[in-house]
Tab-separated table of C-alpha atoms and ligand atoms in Angstrom:
chain	number	residue	atom	x	y	z
A	204	UNK	CA	-4.765	-76.388	23.045
A	205	UNK	CA	-5.298	-72.862	21.923
A	206	UNK	CA	-7.393	-70.591	24.112
A	207	UNK	CA	-8.230	-66.960	24.744
A	208	UNK	CA	-8.008	-66.016	28.467
A	209	UNK	CA	-8.152	-62.791	30.439
A	210	UNK	CA	-5.406	-62.515	33.108
A	211	UNK	CA	-6.733	-59.164	34.287
A	212	UNK	CA	-9.789	-57.152	33.781
A	213	UNK	CA	-10.072	-54.296	31.092
A	214	UNK	CA	-10.479	-53.540	27.440
A	215	UNK	CA	-10.097	-55.731	24.530
A	216	UNK	CA	-6.314	-55.617	24.937
A	217	UNK	CA	-6.597	-58.076	27.919
A	218	UNK	CA	-7.965	-60.981	25.575
A	219	UNK	CA	-4.861	-63.128	25.205
A	220	UNK	CA	-4.625	-65.976	22.633
A	221	UNK	CA	-2.346	-68.622	24.064
A	222	UNK	CA	-1.561	-72.131	24.580
A	223	UNK	CA	-2.861	-73.943	27.693
A	224	UNK	CA	-3.183	-77.469	28.572
A	225	UNK	CA	-6.129	-79.722	27.291
A	226	UNK	CA	-9.154	-79.966	29.545
A	227	UNK	CA	-9.758	-83.633	30.851
A	228	UNK	CA	-13.486	-84.570	30.904
A	229	UNK	CA	-14.773	-86.064	34.235
A	230	UNK	CA	-16.549	-89.424	34.025
A	231	UNK	CA	-19.936	-87.714	33.888
A	232	UNK	CA	-18.790	-85.107	31.130
A	233	UNK	CA	-18.408	-84.921	27.735
A	234	UNK	CA	-15.363	-83.201	25.838
A	235	UNK	CA	-16.293	-80.952	22.911
A	236	UNK	CA	-14.307	-79.707	20.007
A	237	UNK	CA	-15.526	-76.216	19.863
A	238	UNK	CA	-16.207	-75.191	16.319
A	239	UNK	CA	-18.170	-71.871	17.011
A	240	UNK	CA	-18.620	-69.680	19.883
A	241	UNK	CA	-20.802	-66.599	19.739
A	242	UNK	CA	-20.421	-63.495	21.793
A	243	UNK	CA	-22.841	-62.025	24.210
A	244	UNK	CA	-22.793	-58.592	25.989
A	245	UNK	CA	-21.984	-60.690	29.031
A	246	UNK	CA	-18.565	-61.331	27.630
A	247	UNK	CA	-17.864	-57.544	27.748
A	248	UNK	CA	-19.040	-57.210	31.212
A	249	UNK	CA	-16.993	-60.216	32.540
A	250	UNK	CA	-13.855	-58.822	30.532
A	251	UNK	CA	-14.373	-55.490	32.303
A	252	UNK	CA	-14.644	-57.068	35.562
A	253	UNK	CA	-17.590	-58.967	37.602
A	254	UNK	CA	-17.593	-60.344	41.099
A	255	UNK	CA	-16.947	-64.053	41.178
A	256	UNK	CA	-14.702	-64.214	38.187
A	257	UNK	CA	-11.398	-65.976	39.065
A	258	UNK	CA	-8.521	-65.153	36.913
A	259	UNK	CA	-7.068	-66.431	34.496
A	260	UNK	CA	-10.500	-66.866	32.962
A	261	UNK	CA	-11.822	-68.226	29.534
A	262	UNK	CA	-14.940	-66.187	28.386
A	263	UNK	CA	-17.673	-67.528	25.985
A	264	UNK	CA	-21.143	-68.727	26.775
A	265	UNK	CA	-22.636	-70.171	23.536
A	266	UNK	CA	-20.727	-73.121	22.008
A	267	UNK	CA	-21.386	-75.794	19.150
A	268	UNK	CA	-18.967	-78.205	17.929
A	269	UNK	CA	-18.432	-81.943	17.761
A	270	UNK	CA	-18.030	-84.526	20.600
A	271	UNK	CA	-14.526	-85.416	20.972
A	272	UNK	CA	-14.555	-87.753	23.948
A	273	UNK	CA	-17.258	-89.113	26.276
A	274	UNK	CA	-16.879	-89.764	29.939
A	275	UNK	CA	-17.373	-93.303	31.321
A	276	UNK	CA	-20.716	-92.617	33.011
A	277	UNK	CA	-22.339	-90.876	29.901
A	278	UNK	CA	-24.579	-92.676	27.550
A	279	UNK	CA	-26.582	-91.737	24.401
A	280	UNK	CA	-23.939	-89.878	22.595
A	281	UNK	CA	-21.420	-90.631	19.864
A	282	UNK	CA	-17.963	-89.457	19.218
A	283	UNK	CA	-18.183	-86.873	16.144
A	284	UNK	CA	-21.683	-86.064	16.927
A	285	UNK	CA	-22.682	-82.464	16.128
A	286	UNK	CA	-24.151	-80.648	19.213
A	287	UNK	CA	-24.481	-77.291	20.903
A	288	UNK	CA	-23.930	-76.626	24.626
A	289	UNK	CA	-26.639	-75.105	27.059
A	290	UNK	CA	-24.724	-72.061	28.231
A	291	UNK	CA	-25.597	-72.608	31.913
A	292	UNK	CA	-24.028	-74.226	35.137
A	293	UNK	CA	-26.115	-75.516	37.932
A	294	UNK	CA	-25.614	-78.150	40.636
A	295	UNK	CA	-28.319	-80.738	39.321
A	296	UNK	CA	-29.296	-81.945	42.742
A	297	UNK	CA	-30.796	-79.074	44.648
A	298	UNK	CA	-34.693	-78.642	45.192
A	299	UNK	CA	-34.794	-75.945	42.522
A	300	UNK	CA	-32.713	-78.090	40.109
A	301	UNK	CA	-34.924	-81.203	40.614
A	302	UNK	CA	-37.878	-78.984	40.164
A	303	UNK	CA	-36.532	-77.914	36.879
A	304	UNK	CA	-35.861	-74.474	37.881
A	305	UNK	CA	-32.078	-74.529	37.205
A	306	UNK	CA	-31.795	-70.695	36.941
A	307	UNK	CA	-32.942	-70.437	40.639
A	308	UNK	CA	-30.080	-72.930	41.794
A	309	UNK	CA	-27.707	-71.317	44.385
A	310	UNK	CA	-24.700	-72.442	42.073
A	311	UNK	CA	-26.519	-71.148	38.830
A	312	UNK	CA	-24.139	-69.218	36.682
A	313	UNK	CA	-23.576	-68.534	32.888
A	314	UNK	CA	-20.811	-70.568	31.017
A	315	UNK	CA	-17.956	-68.044	30.811
A	316	UNK	CA	-19.198	-66.041	33.781
A	317	UNK	CA	-18.089	-67.541	37.194
A	318	UNK	CA	-16.896	-70.674	35.193
A	319	UNK	CA	-14.671	-70.983	32.300
A	320	UNK	CA	-16.181	-70.740	28.910
A	321	UNK	CA	-15.873	-71.734	25.328
A	322	UNK	CA	-13.205	-69.359	23.651
A	323	UNK	CA	-10.949	-72.300	23.230
A	324	UNK	CA	-10.748	-75.471	21.237
A	325	UNK	CA	-11.846	-78.086	23.723
A	326	UNK	CA	-14.274	-77.769	26.646
A	327	UNK	CA	-15.348	-80.448	29.072
A	328	UNK	CA	-19.038	-80.002	30.070
A	329	UNK	CA	-21.664	-82.219	32.024
A	330	UNK	CA	-23.690	-84.601	29.813
A	331	UNK	CA	-27.026	-82.639	30.892
A	332	UNK	CA	-25.499	-79.710	28.971
A	333	UNK	CA	-25.121	-81.368	25.417
A	334	UNK	CA	-27.864	-81.171	22.841
A	335	UNK	CA	-27.648	-82.745	19.460
A	336	UNK	CA	-28.283	-80.326	16.589
A	337	UNK	CA	-29.775	-81.020	13.159
A	338	UNK	CA	-27.933	-80.840	9.847
A	339	UNK	CA	-29.947	-77.837	8.890
A	340	UNK	CA	-27.902	-75.649	11.354
A	341	UNK	CA	-24.418	-74.885	10.676
A	342	UNK	CA	-22.138	-74.502	13.782
A	343	UNK	CA	-22.060	-70.712	13.475
A	344	UNK	CA	-26.049	-70.655	13.562
A	345	UNK	CA	-26.011	-73.301	16.397
A	346	UNK	CA	-23.939	-71.127	18.593
A	347	UNK	CA	-25.886	-68.195	17.886
A	348	UNK	CA	-29.173	-69.636	19.605
A	349	UNK	CA	-28.890	-70.793	23.110
A	350	UNK	CA	-28.350	-67.931	25.386
A	351	UNK	CA	-30.594	-65.206	23.613
A	352	UNK	CA	-33.298	-67.705	22.662
A	353	UNK	CA	-33.650	-69.219	26.110
A	354	UNK	CA	-33.501	-65.672	27.728
A	355	UNK	CA	-36.258	-64.377	25.260
A	356	UNK	CA	-38.390	-67.252	25.683
A	357	UNK	CA	-38.066	-67.235	29.542
A	358	UNK	CA	-38.978	-63.592	29.410
A	359	UNK	CA	-42.038	-63.662	27.034
A	360	UNK	CA	-43.489	-67.191	27.829
A	361	UNK	CA	-42.228	-68.255	31.182
A	362	UNK	CA	-42.660	-64.945	33.028
A	363	UNK	CA	-44.714	-62.625	31.097
A	364	UNK	CA	-47.152	-65.306	30.016
A	365	UNK	CA	-47.539	-64.074	26.274
A	366	UNK	CA	-50.934	-64.839	24.648
A	367	UNK	CA	-51.889	-64.935	21.037
A	368	UNK	CA	-52.763	-61.570	19.635
A	369	UNK	CA	-51.078	-59.372	22.335
A	370	UNK	CA	-49.288	-56.213	21.637
A	371	UNK	CA	-45.614	-56.640	22.313
A	372	UNK	CA	-42.896	-53.951	22.346
A	373	UNK	CA	-39.228	-55.388	21.925
A	374	UNK	CA	-36.542	-53.084	22.628
A	375	UNK	CA	-33.281	-53.190	20.522
A	376	UNK	CA	-34.222	-55.090	17.413
A	377	UNK	CA	-30.707	-55.740	16.300
A	378	UNK	CA	-29.551	-57.398	19.547
A	379	UNK	CA	-29.546	-61.182	19.978
A	380	UNK	CA	-32.288	-61.222	22.675
A	381	UNK	CA	-34.256	-58.494	20.385
A	382	UNK	CA	-34.132	-60.822	17.267
A	383	UNK	CA	-35.199	-63.992	19.353
A	384	UNK	CA	-37.949	-61.888	21.136
A	385	UNK	CA	-39.481	-60.574	17.836
A	386	UNK	CA	-39.799	-63.994	16.274
A	387	UNK	CA	-41.041	-65.701	19.646
A	388	UNK	CA	-43.694	-62.934	19.851
A	389	UNK	CA	-44.714	-63.639	16.260
A	390	UNK	CA	-44.872	-67.394	16.964
A	391	UNK	CA	-47.744	-66.437	19.327
A	392	UNK	CA	-49.400	-64.046	16.571
A	393	UNK	CA	-48.785	-61.080	18.436
A	394	UNK	CA	-48.505	-57.663	17.106
A	395	UNK	CA	-44.922	-56.551	17.463
A	396	UNK	CA	-43.349	-53.146	17.757
A	397	UNK	CA	-39.560	-52.903	17.825
A	398	UNK	CA	-36.914	-50.051	18.027
A	399	UNK	CA	-33.474	-49.701	16.438
A	400	UNK	CA	-31.094	-46.686	15.738
A	401	UNK	CA	-31.196	-46.790	11.940
A	402	UNK	CA	-33.557	-47.535	9.075
A	403	UNK	CA	-31.556	-50.504	7.787
A	404	UNK	CA	-32.045	-52.394	11.115
A	405	UNK	CA	-35.665	-51.513	11.284
A	406	UNK	CA	-36.017	-53.037	7.761
A	407	UNK	CA	-34.133	-56.357	9.005
A	408	UNK	CA	-36.443	-56.394	11.892
A	409	UNK	CA	-39.454	-56.179	9.620
A	410	UNK	CA	-38.090	-59.078	7.685
A	411	UNK	CA	-37.989	-61.074	10.728
A	412	UNK	CA	-41.701	-60.525	11.397
A	413	UNK	CA	-41.915	-57.113	13.178
A	414	UNK	CA	-45.027	-55.140	12.370
A	415	UNK	CA	-43.726	-51.747	13.350
A	416	UNK	CA	-40.437	-50.172	13.671
A	417	UNK	CA	-39.361	-47.020	15.805
A	418	UNK	CA	-36.129	-45.223	15.320
A	419	UNK	CA	-35.182	-44.379	18.879
A	420	UNK	CA	-32.786	-41.555	17.748
A	421	UNK	CA	-35.608	-39.835	15.844
A	422	UNK	CA	-38.831	-40.802	17.453
A	423	UNK	CA	-40.133	-40.734	21.006
A	424	UNK	CA	-40.960	-44.541	21.786
A	425	UNK	CA	-43.908	-44.058	24.000
A	426	UNK	CA	-45.495	-41.401	21.590
A	427	UNK	CA	-45.086	-43.892	18.714
A	428	UNK	CA	-46.527	-46.786	20.753
A	429	UNK	CA	-49.559	-44.753	21.523
A	430	UNK	CA	-50.066	-44.017	17.916
A	431	UNK	CA	-49.637	-47.560	16.782
A	432	UNK	CA	-51.813	-49.017	19.614
A	433	UNK	CA	-54.633	-46.327	19.180
A	434	UNK	CA	-53.622	-44.943	22.558
A	435	UNK	CA	-53.868	-48.334	24.450
A	436	UNK	CA	-50.319	-49.095	25.014
A	437	UNK	CA	-48.650	-52.584	24.747
A	438	UNK	CA	-49.408	-55.668	26.905
A	439	UNK	CA	-45.671	-56.529	27.152
A	440	UNK	CA	-42.241	-54.659	26.971
A	441	UNK	CA	-39.140	-56.783	26.590
A	442	UNK	CA	-36.577	-54.492	28.007
A	443	UNK	CA	-32.620	-55.026	28.103
A	444	UNK	CA	-31.251	-51.647	27.134
A	445	UNK	CA	-31.845	-50.266	30.541
A	446	UNK	CA	-31.372	-46.609	31.609
A	447	UNK	CA	-31.575	-44.988	28.077
A	448	UNK	CA	-35.143	-46.422	27.468
A	449	UNK	CA	-36.617	-47.380	30.813
A	450	UNK	CA	-38.938	-44.438	31.202
A	451	UNK	CA	-40.065	-44.816	27.718
A	452	UNK	CA	-40.557	-48.513	28.123
A	453	UNK	CA	-42.802	-47.976	31.276
A	454	UNK	CA	-44.784	-45.204	29.438
A	455	UNK	CA	-45.348	-47.687	26.621
A	456	UNK	CA	-47.372	-50.238	28.768
A	457	UNK	CA	-51.113	-50.349	28.706
A	458	UNK	CA	-52.851	-50.657	32.173
A	459	UNK	CA	-52.024	-53.923	34.088
A	460	UNK	CA	-49.242	-54.399	31.315
A	461	UNK	CA	-45.944	-56.334	32.010
A	462	UNK	CA	-42.475	-55.087	31.705
A	463	UNK	CA	-39.796	-57.844	31.768
A	464	UNK	CA	-36.066	-56.863	31.896
A	465	UNK	CA	-33.059	-59.071	31.516
A	466	UNK	CA	-30.385	-56.447	31.170
A	467	UNK	CA	-28.993	-52.976	31.545
A	468	UNK	CA	-26.533	-52.392	28.637
A	469	UNK	CA	-26.785	-48.548	28.793
A	470	UNK	CA	-26.863	-48.361	32.540
A	471	UNK	CA	-28.447	-49.966	35.611
A	472	UNK	CA	-29.848	-47.249	37.655
A	473	UNK	CA	-33.550	-46.201	36.848
A	474	UNK	CA	-36.377	-44.694	38.735
A	475	UNK	CA	-40.061	-45.510	39.054
A	476	UNK	CA	-43.088	-43.610	39.899
A	477	UNK	CA	-44.547	-45.535	42.483
A	478	UNK	CA	-48.069	-43.886	41.865
A	479	UNK	CA	-47.825	-45.076	38.231
A	480	UNK	CA	-46.875	-48.721	39.343
A	481	UNK	CA	-49.898	-49.120	41.540
A	482	UNK	CA	-52.565	-46.943	39.926
A	483	UNK	CA	-51.956	-48.335	36.547
A	484	UNK	CA	-51.356	-51.917	38.008
A	485	UNK	CA	-47.987	-52.470	36.143
A	486	UNK	CA	-46.046	-55.765	36.573
A	487	UNK	CA	-42.229	-55.333	36.339
A	488	UNK	CA	-40.380	-58.483	36.306
A	489	UNK	CA	-36.752	-59.431	36.326
A	490	UNK	CA	-35.457	-62.278	34.242
A	491	UNK	CA	-32.160	-64.135	34.211
A	492	UNK	CA	-31.448	-66.859	31.303
A	493	UNK	CA	-34.119	-69.548	31.791
A	494	UNK	CA	-34.521	-73.320	32.679
A	495	UNK	CA	-33.277	-76.297	30.813
A	496	UNK	CA	-36.800	-77.186	30.004
A	497	UNK	CA	-37.484	-73.783	28.283
A	498	UNK	CA	-34.045	-74.294	26.566
A	499	UNK	CA	-35.069	-77.492	25.010
A	500	UNK	CA	-38.678	-76.091	24.313
A	501	UNK	CA	-37.359	-73.152	22.281
A	502	UNK	CA	-34.676	-75.277	20.585
A	503	UNK	CA	-37.458	-77.421	19.220
A	504	UNK	CA	-38.969	-74.433	17.383
A	505	UNK	CA	-35.435	-73.478	16.117
A	506	UNK	CA	-34.605	-77.087	14.857
A	507	UNK	CA	-38.090	-77.108	13.244
A	508	UNK	CA	-37.024	-73.808	11.302
A	509	UNK	CA	-39.751	-71.827	12.929
A	510	UNK	CA	-37.444	-69.615	14.979
A	511	UNK	CA	-34.326	-68.585	13.007
A	512	UNK	CA	-30.690	-67.534	14.514
A	513	UNK	CA	-29.084	-64.500	12.760
A	514	UNK	CA	-25.430	-64.549	12.308
A	515	UNK	CA	-23.973	-61.087	11.699
A	516	UNK	CA	-20.337	-61.885	11.338
A	517	UNK	CA	-17.533	-64.401	12.048
A	518	UNK	CA	-14.065	-63.886	13.212
A	519	UNK	CA	-11.202	-66.386	13.895
A	520	UNK	CA	-10.831	-67.019	17.593
A	521	UNK	CA	-7.117	-65.535	17.324
A	522	UNK	CA	-8.828	-62.013	16.341
A	523	UNK	CA	-10.997	-62.037	19.490
A	524	UNK	CA	-9.944	-58.552	20.111
A	525	UNK	CA	-11.276	-57.347	16.991
A	526	UNK	CA	-14.676	-59.156	17.590
A	527	UNK	CA	-15.052	-57.471	20.882
A	528	UNK	CA	-14.395	-54.231	19.287
A	529	UNK	CA	-16.976	-54.949	16.683
A	530	UNK	CA	-19.465	-56.007	19.472
A	531	UNK	CA	-19.021	-52.873	21.385
A	532	UNK	CA	-19.534	-50.520	18.403
A	533	UNK	CA	-23.139	-52.146	18.134
A	534	UNK	CA	-23.239	-51.868	14.314
A	535	UNK	CA	-24.238	-55.570	13.935
A	536	UNK	CA	-27.624	-57.115	13.242
A	537	UNK	CA	-27.546	-60.390	15.047
A	538	UNK	CA	-24.648	-62.397	16.555
A	539	UNK	CA	-20.832	-62.171	16.423
A	540	UNK	CA	-19.143	-65.484	16.306
A	541	UNK	CA	-15.694	-66.571	16.854
A	542	UNK	CA	-14.125	-69.789	15.292
A	543	UNK	CA	-11.353	-71.678	17.012
B	65	LIG	ZN1	-29.303	-76.860	41.942
């Protein structure tokens, strides 16, 4: 089959489109003909080099496609069925997995991180990862959902415990997590404030339901949040930008507010004034992916049309280098998808 592998860490030039042998599904696995694989910032981190990544390596977390072959022990699926893949790897038999907390499993990793991913024509995955998709979603849309929507759902619903009517600040409206978080917060009838670097992106965010937009290049985020919330601040901040916005995110919280973060795109080192942390009774939460239960829960809303994936642009898998360059320029609103 055709696949994109990296044989060394580095820039987009290390992405190599090449022929490798077809994977064989184990008896408990399903072989999927990949039709679409969406990119995430994780792809860039892994390409540049993360611990635990063995070379050569296949990137790509979010896949959608058709079932090509079904292992002997697997029931309930048909060859040719349209499916997406849960972008997670877990042992399935430890206490955490059995309790439904797969993202706390010691073996937990994201597809395409410490295990090979979906930048290829065929991938063998455990049956537990296979989820049928409705005809209303095309493959590019389906591949744009799992990682960012389960991440945003776990942050807002699983960890921050969002309640109807709260004020929520979502950083980075144009990112996959931002697009998912805006819609999930609106599903809970929240007042949503979001940020982006230009007016076009802010208009698109408002079309998704955001009530207020802040241009983070022209305006000071916490000042605008104070104005919008009549000095109160927000109940929840959805962070993933990191160093560039951290101080503003903390300042935007109301007393006893919750900041939940899942990323550090602009840098990982930030500081916190402990006097603010305790005196303002803030909650700072770290989030990583989500559970399989949460994935199924959020997919229910996507399949029903209440939450919508946003595809920005597609590239042939053979042009993966251009896709990475495009992703790193951050000009997109929504997901970048490659098609094998
Ligand atoms: Zn486990």
